[in-house]
PDB file of C-alpha atoms in Angstrom:
ATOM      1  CA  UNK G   1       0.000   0.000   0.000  1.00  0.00           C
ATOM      2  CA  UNK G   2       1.396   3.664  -0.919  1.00  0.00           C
ATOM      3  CA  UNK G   3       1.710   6.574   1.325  1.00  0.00           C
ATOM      4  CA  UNK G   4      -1.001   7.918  -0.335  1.00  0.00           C
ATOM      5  CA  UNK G   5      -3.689   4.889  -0.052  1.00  0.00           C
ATOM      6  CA  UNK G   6      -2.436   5.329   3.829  1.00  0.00           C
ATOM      7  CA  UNK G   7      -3.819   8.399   3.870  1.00  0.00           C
ATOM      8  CA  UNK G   8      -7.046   7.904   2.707  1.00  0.00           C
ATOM      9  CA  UNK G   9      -8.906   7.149   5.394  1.00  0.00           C
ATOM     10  CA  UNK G  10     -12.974   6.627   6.067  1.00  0.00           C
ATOM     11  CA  UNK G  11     -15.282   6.302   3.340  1.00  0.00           C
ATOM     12  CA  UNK G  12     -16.588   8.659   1.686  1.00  0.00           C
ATOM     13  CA  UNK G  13     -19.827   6.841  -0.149  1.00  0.00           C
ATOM     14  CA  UNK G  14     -20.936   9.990  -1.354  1.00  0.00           C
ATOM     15  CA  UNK G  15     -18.172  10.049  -4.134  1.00  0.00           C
ATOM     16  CA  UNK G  16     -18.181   6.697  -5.330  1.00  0.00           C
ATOM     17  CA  UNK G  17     -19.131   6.317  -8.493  1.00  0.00           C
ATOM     18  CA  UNK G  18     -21.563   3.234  -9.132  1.00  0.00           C
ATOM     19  CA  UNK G  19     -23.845   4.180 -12.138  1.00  0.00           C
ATOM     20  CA  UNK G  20     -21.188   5.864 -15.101  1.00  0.00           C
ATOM     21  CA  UNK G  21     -19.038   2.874 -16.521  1.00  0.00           C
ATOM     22  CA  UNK G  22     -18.020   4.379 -19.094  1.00  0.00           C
ATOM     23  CA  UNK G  23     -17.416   8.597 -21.019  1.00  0.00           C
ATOM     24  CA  UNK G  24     -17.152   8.642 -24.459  1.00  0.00           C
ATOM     25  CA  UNK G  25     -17.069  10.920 -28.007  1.00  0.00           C
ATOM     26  CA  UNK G  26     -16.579  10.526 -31.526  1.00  0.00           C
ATOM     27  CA  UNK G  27     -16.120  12.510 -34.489  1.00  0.00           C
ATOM     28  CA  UNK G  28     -15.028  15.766 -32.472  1.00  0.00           C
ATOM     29  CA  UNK G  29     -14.233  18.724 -35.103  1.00  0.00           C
ATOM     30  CA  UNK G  30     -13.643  22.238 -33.922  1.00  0.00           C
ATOM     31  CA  UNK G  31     -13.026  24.974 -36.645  1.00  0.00           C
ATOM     32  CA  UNK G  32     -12.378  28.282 -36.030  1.00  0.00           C
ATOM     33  CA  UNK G  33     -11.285  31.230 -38.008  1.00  0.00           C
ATOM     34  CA  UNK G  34      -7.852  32.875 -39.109  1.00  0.00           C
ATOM     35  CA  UNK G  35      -7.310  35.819 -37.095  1.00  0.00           C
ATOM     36  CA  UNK G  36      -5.070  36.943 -39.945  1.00  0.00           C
ATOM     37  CA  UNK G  37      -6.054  35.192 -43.394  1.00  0.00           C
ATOM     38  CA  UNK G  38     -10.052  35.597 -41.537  1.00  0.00           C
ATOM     39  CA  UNK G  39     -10.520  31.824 -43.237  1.00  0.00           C
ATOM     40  CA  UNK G  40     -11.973  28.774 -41.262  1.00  0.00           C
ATOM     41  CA  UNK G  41      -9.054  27.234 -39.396  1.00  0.00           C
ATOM     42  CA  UNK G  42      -9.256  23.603 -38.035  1.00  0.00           C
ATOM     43  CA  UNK G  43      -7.580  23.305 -34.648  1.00  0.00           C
ATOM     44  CA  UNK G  44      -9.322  19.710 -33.985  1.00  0.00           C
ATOM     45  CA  UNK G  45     -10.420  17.116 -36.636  1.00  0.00           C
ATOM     46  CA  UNK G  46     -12.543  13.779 -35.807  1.00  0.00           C
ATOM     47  CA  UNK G  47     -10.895  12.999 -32.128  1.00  0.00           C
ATOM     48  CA  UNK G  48     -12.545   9.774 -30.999  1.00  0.00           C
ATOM     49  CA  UNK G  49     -12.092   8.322 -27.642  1.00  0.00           C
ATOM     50  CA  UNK G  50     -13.618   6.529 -24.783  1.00  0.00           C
ATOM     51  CA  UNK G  51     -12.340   6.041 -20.816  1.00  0.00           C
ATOM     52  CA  UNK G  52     -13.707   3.861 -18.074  1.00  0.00           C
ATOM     53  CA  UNK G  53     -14.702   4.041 -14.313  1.00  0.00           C
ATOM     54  CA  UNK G  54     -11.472   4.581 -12.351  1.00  0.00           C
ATOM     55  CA  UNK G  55      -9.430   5.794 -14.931  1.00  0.00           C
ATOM     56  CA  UNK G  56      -7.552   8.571 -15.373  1.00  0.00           C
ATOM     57  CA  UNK G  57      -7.100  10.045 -18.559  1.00  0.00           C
ATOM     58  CA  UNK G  58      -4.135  12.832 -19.614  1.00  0.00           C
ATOM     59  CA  UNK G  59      -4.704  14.203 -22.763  1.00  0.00           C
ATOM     60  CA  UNK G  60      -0.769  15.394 -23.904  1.00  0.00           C
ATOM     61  CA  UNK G  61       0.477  17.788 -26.273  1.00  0.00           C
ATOM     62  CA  UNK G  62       2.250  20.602 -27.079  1.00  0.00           C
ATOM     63  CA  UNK G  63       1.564  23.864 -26.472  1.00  0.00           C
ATOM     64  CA  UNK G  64      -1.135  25.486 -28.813  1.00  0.00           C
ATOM     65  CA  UNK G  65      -2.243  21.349 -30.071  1.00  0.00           C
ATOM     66  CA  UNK G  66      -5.605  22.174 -28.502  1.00  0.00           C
ATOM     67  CA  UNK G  67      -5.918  19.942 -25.439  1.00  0.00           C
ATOM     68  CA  UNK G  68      -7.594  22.558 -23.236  1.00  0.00           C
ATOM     69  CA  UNK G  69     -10.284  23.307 -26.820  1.00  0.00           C
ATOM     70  CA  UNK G  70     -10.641  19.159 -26.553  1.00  0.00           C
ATOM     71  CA  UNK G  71     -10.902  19.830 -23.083  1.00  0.00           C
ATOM     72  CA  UNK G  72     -14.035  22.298 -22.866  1.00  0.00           C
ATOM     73  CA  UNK G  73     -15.625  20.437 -25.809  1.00  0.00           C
ATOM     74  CA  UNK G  74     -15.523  17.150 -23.416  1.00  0.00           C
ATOM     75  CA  UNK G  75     -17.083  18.942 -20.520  1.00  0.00           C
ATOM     76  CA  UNK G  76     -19.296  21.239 -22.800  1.00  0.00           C
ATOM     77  CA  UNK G  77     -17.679  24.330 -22.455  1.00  0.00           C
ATOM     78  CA  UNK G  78     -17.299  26.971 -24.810  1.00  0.00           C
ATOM     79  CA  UNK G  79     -14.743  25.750 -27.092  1.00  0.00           C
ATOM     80  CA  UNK G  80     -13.349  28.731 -28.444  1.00  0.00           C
ATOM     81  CA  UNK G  81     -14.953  32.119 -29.005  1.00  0.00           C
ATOM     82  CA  UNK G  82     -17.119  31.995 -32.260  1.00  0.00           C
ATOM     83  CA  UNK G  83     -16.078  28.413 -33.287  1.00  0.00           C
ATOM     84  CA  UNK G  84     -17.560  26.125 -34.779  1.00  0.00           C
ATOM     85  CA  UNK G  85     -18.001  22.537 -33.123  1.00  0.00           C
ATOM     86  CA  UNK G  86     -19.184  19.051 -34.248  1.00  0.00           C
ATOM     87  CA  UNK G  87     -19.019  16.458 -31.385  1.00  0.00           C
ATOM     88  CA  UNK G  88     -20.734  13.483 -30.222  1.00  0.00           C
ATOM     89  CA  UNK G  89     -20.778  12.587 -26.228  1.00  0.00           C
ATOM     90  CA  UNK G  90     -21.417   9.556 -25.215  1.00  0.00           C
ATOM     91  CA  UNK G  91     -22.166   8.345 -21.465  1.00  0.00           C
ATOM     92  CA  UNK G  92     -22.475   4.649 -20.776  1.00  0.00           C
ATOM     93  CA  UNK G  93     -22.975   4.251 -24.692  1.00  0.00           C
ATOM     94  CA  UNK G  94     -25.523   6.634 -24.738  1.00  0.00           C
ATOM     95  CA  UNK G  95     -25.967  10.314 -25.813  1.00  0.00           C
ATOM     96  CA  UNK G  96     -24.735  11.969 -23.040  1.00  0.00           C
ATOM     97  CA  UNK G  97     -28.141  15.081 -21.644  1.00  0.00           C
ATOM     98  CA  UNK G  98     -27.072  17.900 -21.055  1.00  0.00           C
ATOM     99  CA  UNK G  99     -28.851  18.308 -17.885  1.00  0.00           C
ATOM    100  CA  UNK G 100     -27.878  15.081 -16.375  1.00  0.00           C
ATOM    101  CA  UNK G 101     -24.636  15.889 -17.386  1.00  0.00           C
ATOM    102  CA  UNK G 102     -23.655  19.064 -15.347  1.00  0.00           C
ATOM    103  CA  UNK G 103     -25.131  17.296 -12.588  1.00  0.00           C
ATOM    104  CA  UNK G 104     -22.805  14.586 -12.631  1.00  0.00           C
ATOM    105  CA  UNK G 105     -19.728  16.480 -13.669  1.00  0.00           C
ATOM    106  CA  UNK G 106     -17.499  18.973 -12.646  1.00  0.00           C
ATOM    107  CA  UNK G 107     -14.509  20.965 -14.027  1.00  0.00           C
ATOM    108  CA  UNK G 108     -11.055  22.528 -11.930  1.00  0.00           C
ATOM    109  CA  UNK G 109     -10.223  25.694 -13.656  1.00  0.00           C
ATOM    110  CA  UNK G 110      -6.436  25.932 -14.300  1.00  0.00           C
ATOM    111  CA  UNK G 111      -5.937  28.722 -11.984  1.00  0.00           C
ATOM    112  CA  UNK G 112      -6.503  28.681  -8.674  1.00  0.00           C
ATOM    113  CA  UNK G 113      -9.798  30.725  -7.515  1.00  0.00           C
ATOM    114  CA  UNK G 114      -8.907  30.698  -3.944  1.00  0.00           C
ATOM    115  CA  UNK G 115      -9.502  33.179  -0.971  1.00  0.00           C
ATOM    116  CA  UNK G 116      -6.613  33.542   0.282  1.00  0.00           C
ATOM    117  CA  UNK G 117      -7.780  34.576   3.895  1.00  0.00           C
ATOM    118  CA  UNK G 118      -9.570  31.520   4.366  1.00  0.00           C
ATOM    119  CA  UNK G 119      -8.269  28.448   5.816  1.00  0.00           C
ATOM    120  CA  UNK G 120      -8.180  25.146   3.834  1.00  0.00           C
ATOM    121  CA  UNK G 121     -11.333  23.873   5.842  1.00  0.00           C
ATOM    122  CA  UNK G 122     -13.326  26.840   6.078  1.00  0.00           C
ATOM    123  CA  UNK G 123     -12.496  26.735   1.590  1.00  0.00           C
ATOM    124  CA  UNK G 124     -14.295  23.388   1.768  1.00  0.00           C
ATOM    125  CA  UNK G 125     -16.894  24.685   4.185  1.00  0.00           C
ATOM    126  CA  UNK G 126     -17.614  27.447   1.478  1.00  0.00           C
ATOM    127  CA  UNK G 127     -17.677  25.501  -1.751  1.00  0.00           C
ATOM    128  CA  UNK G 128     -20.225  23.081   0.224  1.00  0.00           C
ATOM    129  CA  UNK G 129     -22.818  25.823   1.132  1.00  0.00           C
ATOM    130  CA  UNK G 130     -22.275  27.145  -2.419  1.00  0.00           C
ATOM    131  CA  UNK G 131     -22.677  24.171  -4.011  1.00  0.00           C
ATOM    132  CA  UNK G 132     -24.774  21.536  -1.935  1.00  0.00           C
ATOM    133  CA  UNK G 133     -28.971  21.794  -1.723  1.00  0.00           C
ATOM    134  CA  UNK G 134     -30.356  22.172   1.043  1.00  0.00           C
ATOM    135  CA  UNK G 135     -30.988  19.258   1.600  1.00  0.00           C
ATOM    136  CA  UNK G 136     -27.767  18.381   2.000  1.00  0.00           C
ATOM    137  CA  UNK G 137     -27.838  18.954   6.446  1.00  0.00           C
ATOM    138  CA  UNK G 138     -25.539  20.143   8.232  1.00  0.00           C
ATOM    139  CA  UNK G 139     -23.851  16.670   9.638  1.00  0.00           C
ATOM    140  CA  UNK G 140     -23.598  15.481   6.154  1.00  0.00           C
ATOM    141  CA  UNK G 141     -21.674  18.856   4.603  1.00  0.00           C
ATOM    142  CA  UNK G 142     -18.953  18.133   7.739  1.00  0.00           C
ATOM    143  CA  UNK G 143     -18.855  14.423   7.053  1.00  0.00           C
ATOM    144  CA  UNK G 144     -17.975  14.922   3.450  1.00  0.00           C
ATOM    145  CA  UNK G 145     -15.682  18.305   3.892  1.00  0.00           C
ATOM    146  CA  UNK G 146     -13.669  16.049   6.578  1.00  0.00           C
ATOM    147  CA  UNK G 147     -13.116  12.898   4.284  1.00  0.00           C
ATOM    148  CA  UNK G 148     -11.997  15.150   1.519  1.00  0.00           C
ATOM    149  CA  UNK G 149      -9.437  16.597   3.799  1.00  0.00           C
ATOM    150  CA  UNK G 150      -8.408  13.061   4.705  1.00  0.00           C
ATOM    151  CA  UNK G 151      -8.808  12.280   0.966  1.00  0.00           C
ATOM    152  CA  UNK G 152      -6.361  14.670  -0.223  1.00  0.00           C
ATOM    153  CA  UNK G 153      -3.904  14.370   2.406  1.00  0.00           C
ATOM    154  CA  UNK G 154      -5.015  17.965   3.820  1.00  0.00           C
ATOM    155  CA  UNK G 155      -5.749  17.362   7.209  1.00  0.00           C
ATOM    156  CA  UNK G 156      -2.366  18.525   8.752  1.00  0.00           C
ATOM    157  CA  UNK G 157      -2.945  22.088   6.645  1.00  0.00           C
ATOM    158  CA  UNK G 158      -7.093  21.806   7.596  1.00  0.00           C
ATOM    159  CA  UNK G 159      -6.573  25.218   9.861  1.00  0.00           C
ATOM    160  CA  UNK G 160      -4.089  26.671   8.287  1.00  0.00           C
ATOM    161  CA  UNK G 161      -4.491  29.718   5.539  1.00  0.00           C
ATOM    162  CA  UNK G 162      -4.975  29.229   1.758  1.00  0.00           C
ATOM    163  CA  UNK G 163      -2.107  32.417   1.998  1.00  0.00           C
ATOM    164  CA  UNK G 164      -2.202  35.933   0.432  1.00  0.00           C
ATOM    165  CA  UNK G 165       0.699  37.469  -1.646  1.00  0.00           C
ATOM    166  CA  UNK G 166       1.600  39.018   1.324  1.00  0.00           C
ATOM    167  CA  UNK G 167       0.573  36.494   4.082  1.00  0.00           C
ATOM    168  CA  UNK G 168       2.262  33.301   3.647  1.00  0.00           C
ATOM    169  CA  UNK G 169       0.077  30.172   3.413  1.00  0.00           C
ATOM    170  CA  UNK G 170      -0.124  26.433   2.037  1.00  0.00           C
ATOM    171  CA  UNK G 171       1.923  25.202  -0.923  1.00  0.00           C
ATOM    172  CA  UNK G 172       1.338  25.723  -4.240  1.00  0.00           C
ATOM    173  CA  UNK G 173       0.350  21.629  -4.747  1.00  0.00           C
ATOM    174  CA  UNK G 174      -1.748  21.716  -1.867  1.00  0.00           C
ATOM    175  CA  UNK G 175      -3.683  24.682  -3.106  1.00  0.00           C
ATOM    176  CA  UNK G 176      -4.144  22.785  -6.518  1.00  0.00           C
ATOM    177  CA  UNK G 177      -5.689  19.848  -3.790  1.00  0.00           C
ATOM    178  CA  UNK G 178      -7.827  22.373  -2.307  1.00  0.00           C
ATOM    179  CA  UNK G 179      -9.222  23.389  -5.739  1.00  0.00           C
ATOM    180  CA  UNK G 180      -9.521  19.622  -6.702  1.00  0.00           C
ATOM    181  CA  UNK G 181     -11.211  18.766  -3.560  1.00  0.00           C
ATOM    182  CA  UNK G 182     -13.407  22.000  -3.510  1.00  0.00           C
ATOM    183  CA  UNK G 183     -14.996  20.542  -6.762  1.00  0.00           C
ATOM    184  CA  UNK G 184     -15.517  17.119  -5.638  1.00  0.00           C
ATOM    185  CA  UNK G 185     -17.616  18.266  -2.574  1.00  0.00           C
ATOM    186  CA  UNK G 186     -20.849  17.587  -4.982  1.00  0.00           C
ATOM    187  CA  UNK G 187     -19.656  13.841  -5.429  1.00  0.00           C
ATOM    188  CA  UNK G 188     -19.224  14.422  -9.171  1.00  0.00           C
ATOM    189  CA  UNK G 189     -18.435  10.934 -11.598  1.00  0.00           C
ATOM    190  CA  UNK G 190     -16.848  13.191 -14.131  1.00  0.00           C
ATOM    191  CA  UNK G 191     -14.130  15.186 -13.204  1.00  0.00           C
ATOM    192  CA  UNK G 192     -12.367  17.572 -15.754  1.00  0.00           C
ATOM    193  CA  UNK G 193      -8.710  19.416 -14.966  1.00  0.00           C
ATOM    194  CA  UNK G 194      -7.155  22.068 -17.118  1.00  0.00           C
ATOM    195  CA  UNK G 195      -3.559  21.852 -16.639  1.00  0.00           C
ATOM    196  CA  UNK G 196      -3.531  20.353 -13.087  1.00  0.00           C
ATOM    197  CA  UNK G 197       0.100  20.724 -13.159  1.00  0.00           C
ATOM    198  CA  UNK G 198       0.502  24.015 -14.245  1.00  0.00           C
ATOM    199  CA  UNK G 199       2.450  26.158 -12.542  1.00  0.00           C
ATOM    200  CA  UNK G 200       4.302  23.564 -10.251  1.00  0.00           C
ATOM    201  CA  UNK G 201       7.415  21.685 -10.304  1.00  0.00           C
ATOM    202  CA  UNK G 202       7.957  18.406 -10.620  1.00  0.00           C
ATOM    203  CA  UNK G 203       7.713  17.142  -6.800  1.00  0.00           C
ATOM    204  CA  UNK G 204       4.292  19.186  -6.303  1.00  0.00           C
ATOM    205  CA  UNK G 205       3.364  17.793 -10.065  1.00  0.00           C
ATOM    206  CA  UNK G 206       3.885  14.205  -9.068  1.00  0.00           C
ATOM    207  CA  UNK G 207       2.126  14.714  -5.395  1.00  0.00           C
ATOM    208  CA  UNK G 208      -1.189  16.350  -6.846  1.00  0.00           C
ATOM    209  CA  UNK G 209      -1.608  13.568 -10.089  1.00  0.00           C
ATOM    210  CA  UNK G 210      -1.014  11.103  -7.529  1.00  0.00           C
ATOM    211  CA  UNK G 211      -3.709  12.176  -5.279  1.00  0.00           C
ATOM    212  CA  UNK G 212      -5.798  12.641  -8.379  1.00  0.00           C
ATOM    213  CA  UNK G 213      -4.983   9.473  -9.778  1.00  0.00           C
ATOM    214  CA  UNK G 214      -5.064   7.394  -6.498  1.00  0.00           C
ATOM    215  CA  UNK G 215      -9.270   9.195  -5.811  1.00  0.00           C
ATOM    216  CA  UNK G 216     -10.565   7.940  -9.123  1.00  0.00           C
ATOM    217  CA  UNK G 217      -9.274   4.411  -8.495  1.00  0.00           C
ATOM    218  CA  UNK G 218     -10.680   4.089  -4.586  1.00  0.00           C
ATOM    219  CA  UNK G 219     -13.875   5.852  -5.860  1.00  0.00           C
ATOM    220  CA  UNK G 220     -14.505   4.458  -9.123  1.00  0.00           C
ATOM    221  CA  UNK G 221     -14.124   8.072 -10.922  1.00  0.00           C
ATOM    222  CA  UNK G 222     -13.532   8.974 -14.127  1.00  0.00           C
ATOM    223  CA  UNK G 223     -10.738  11.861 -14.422  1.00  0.00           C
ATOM    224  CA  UNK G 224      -9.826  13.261 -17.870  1.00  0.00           C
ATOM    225  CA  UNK G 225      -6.956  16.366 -17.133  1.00  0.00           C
TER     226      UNK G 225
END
């Protein structure tokens, strides 16, 4: 068993994922147009794919190869301003609805949108009451903001400041945790990353993929980044 499985503790049934086997899409085509010839450009061209529960899927590329356009597409976002988009979305073999689909998903913004006067519970404690129904009581919202903590290897830093430019806080990987974390507080299947690594060196890199990685096995995720 790794550090990291260690770490995990309790179970958090919330998060498992027992009903999406499988995301899928075929025939994705985004076209957009020359900002200086003004003619239709295609930046992606019939991308098919397919990943299963508990995977984790990175899609890899150079800079500018359109993996965060493939990205949005995936987790119907707005491609690309004014383009033009042909995609099929599959969940579980089926044609994925849109409505059932936001509920089940969730995307981590490649920047951190973190207050930084907050501490790392309290960032939880937020992104629950913004997030959860109301039906969601108050036991439950501690019960799932403490096994994320314990989840993401965050309870050590759970009182300590996200950090200001001025005030010092948590790392830079554990603040990419806290982001990751702060989305999974809905108990999404589908979880989408832009650039989890961004930013970070290699050590921080390898701790927050690992984390990532190590969640959608235990829960039965699916994680495309």
């Amino acid at each position: 068993m790794s550090d990291i499985e260690k770490m995990i503790g309790g179970d958090y049934a919330q998060l498992t994922n027992t009903n999406i086997r499988s995301f899928g899409w075929k025939g994705v085509t985004v076209t957009v147009k020359d900002r200086q010839s003004q003619q239709p450009k295609t930046i992606l061209s019939d991308i098919n794919g397919i990943v299963k529960a508990g995977e984790l899927l990175a899609l890899m590329g150079p800079s500018g190869s359109g993996k965060s356009t493939l990205l949005n597409v995936l987790a119907h976002r707005t491609a690309s301003l004014n383009a033009s988009v042909k995609a099929a979305i599959y969940i579980n073999g089926s044609a994925a609805n849109p409505k059932t689909f936001r509920r089940i998903s969730a995307y981590v913004e490649q920047e951190d949108a973190l207050v930084g006067s907050l501490t790392v519970r309290e960032t939880l404690n937020f992104a629950a009451r913004l997030s959860l129904p109301k039906t969601v009581g108050k036991l439950e919202r501690i019960q799932r903001i403490e096994s994320l903590l314990t989840a993401f290897g965050l309870q050590g830093q759970a009182n300590n400041l996200i950090g200001t430019p001025i005030r010092k806080g948590i790392s830079g990987g554990q603040k990419r945790r806290v982001s990751v974390a702060a989305q999974l507080i809905t108990s999404p299947k589908l979880l989408f990353l832009d650039e989890p690594t961004s930013g970070l060196d290699s050590a921080a890199s390898f701790e927050v993929i690992s984390f990532v990685k190590d969640i959608a096995k235990k829960h039965n995720l699916i994680v495309i980044a």
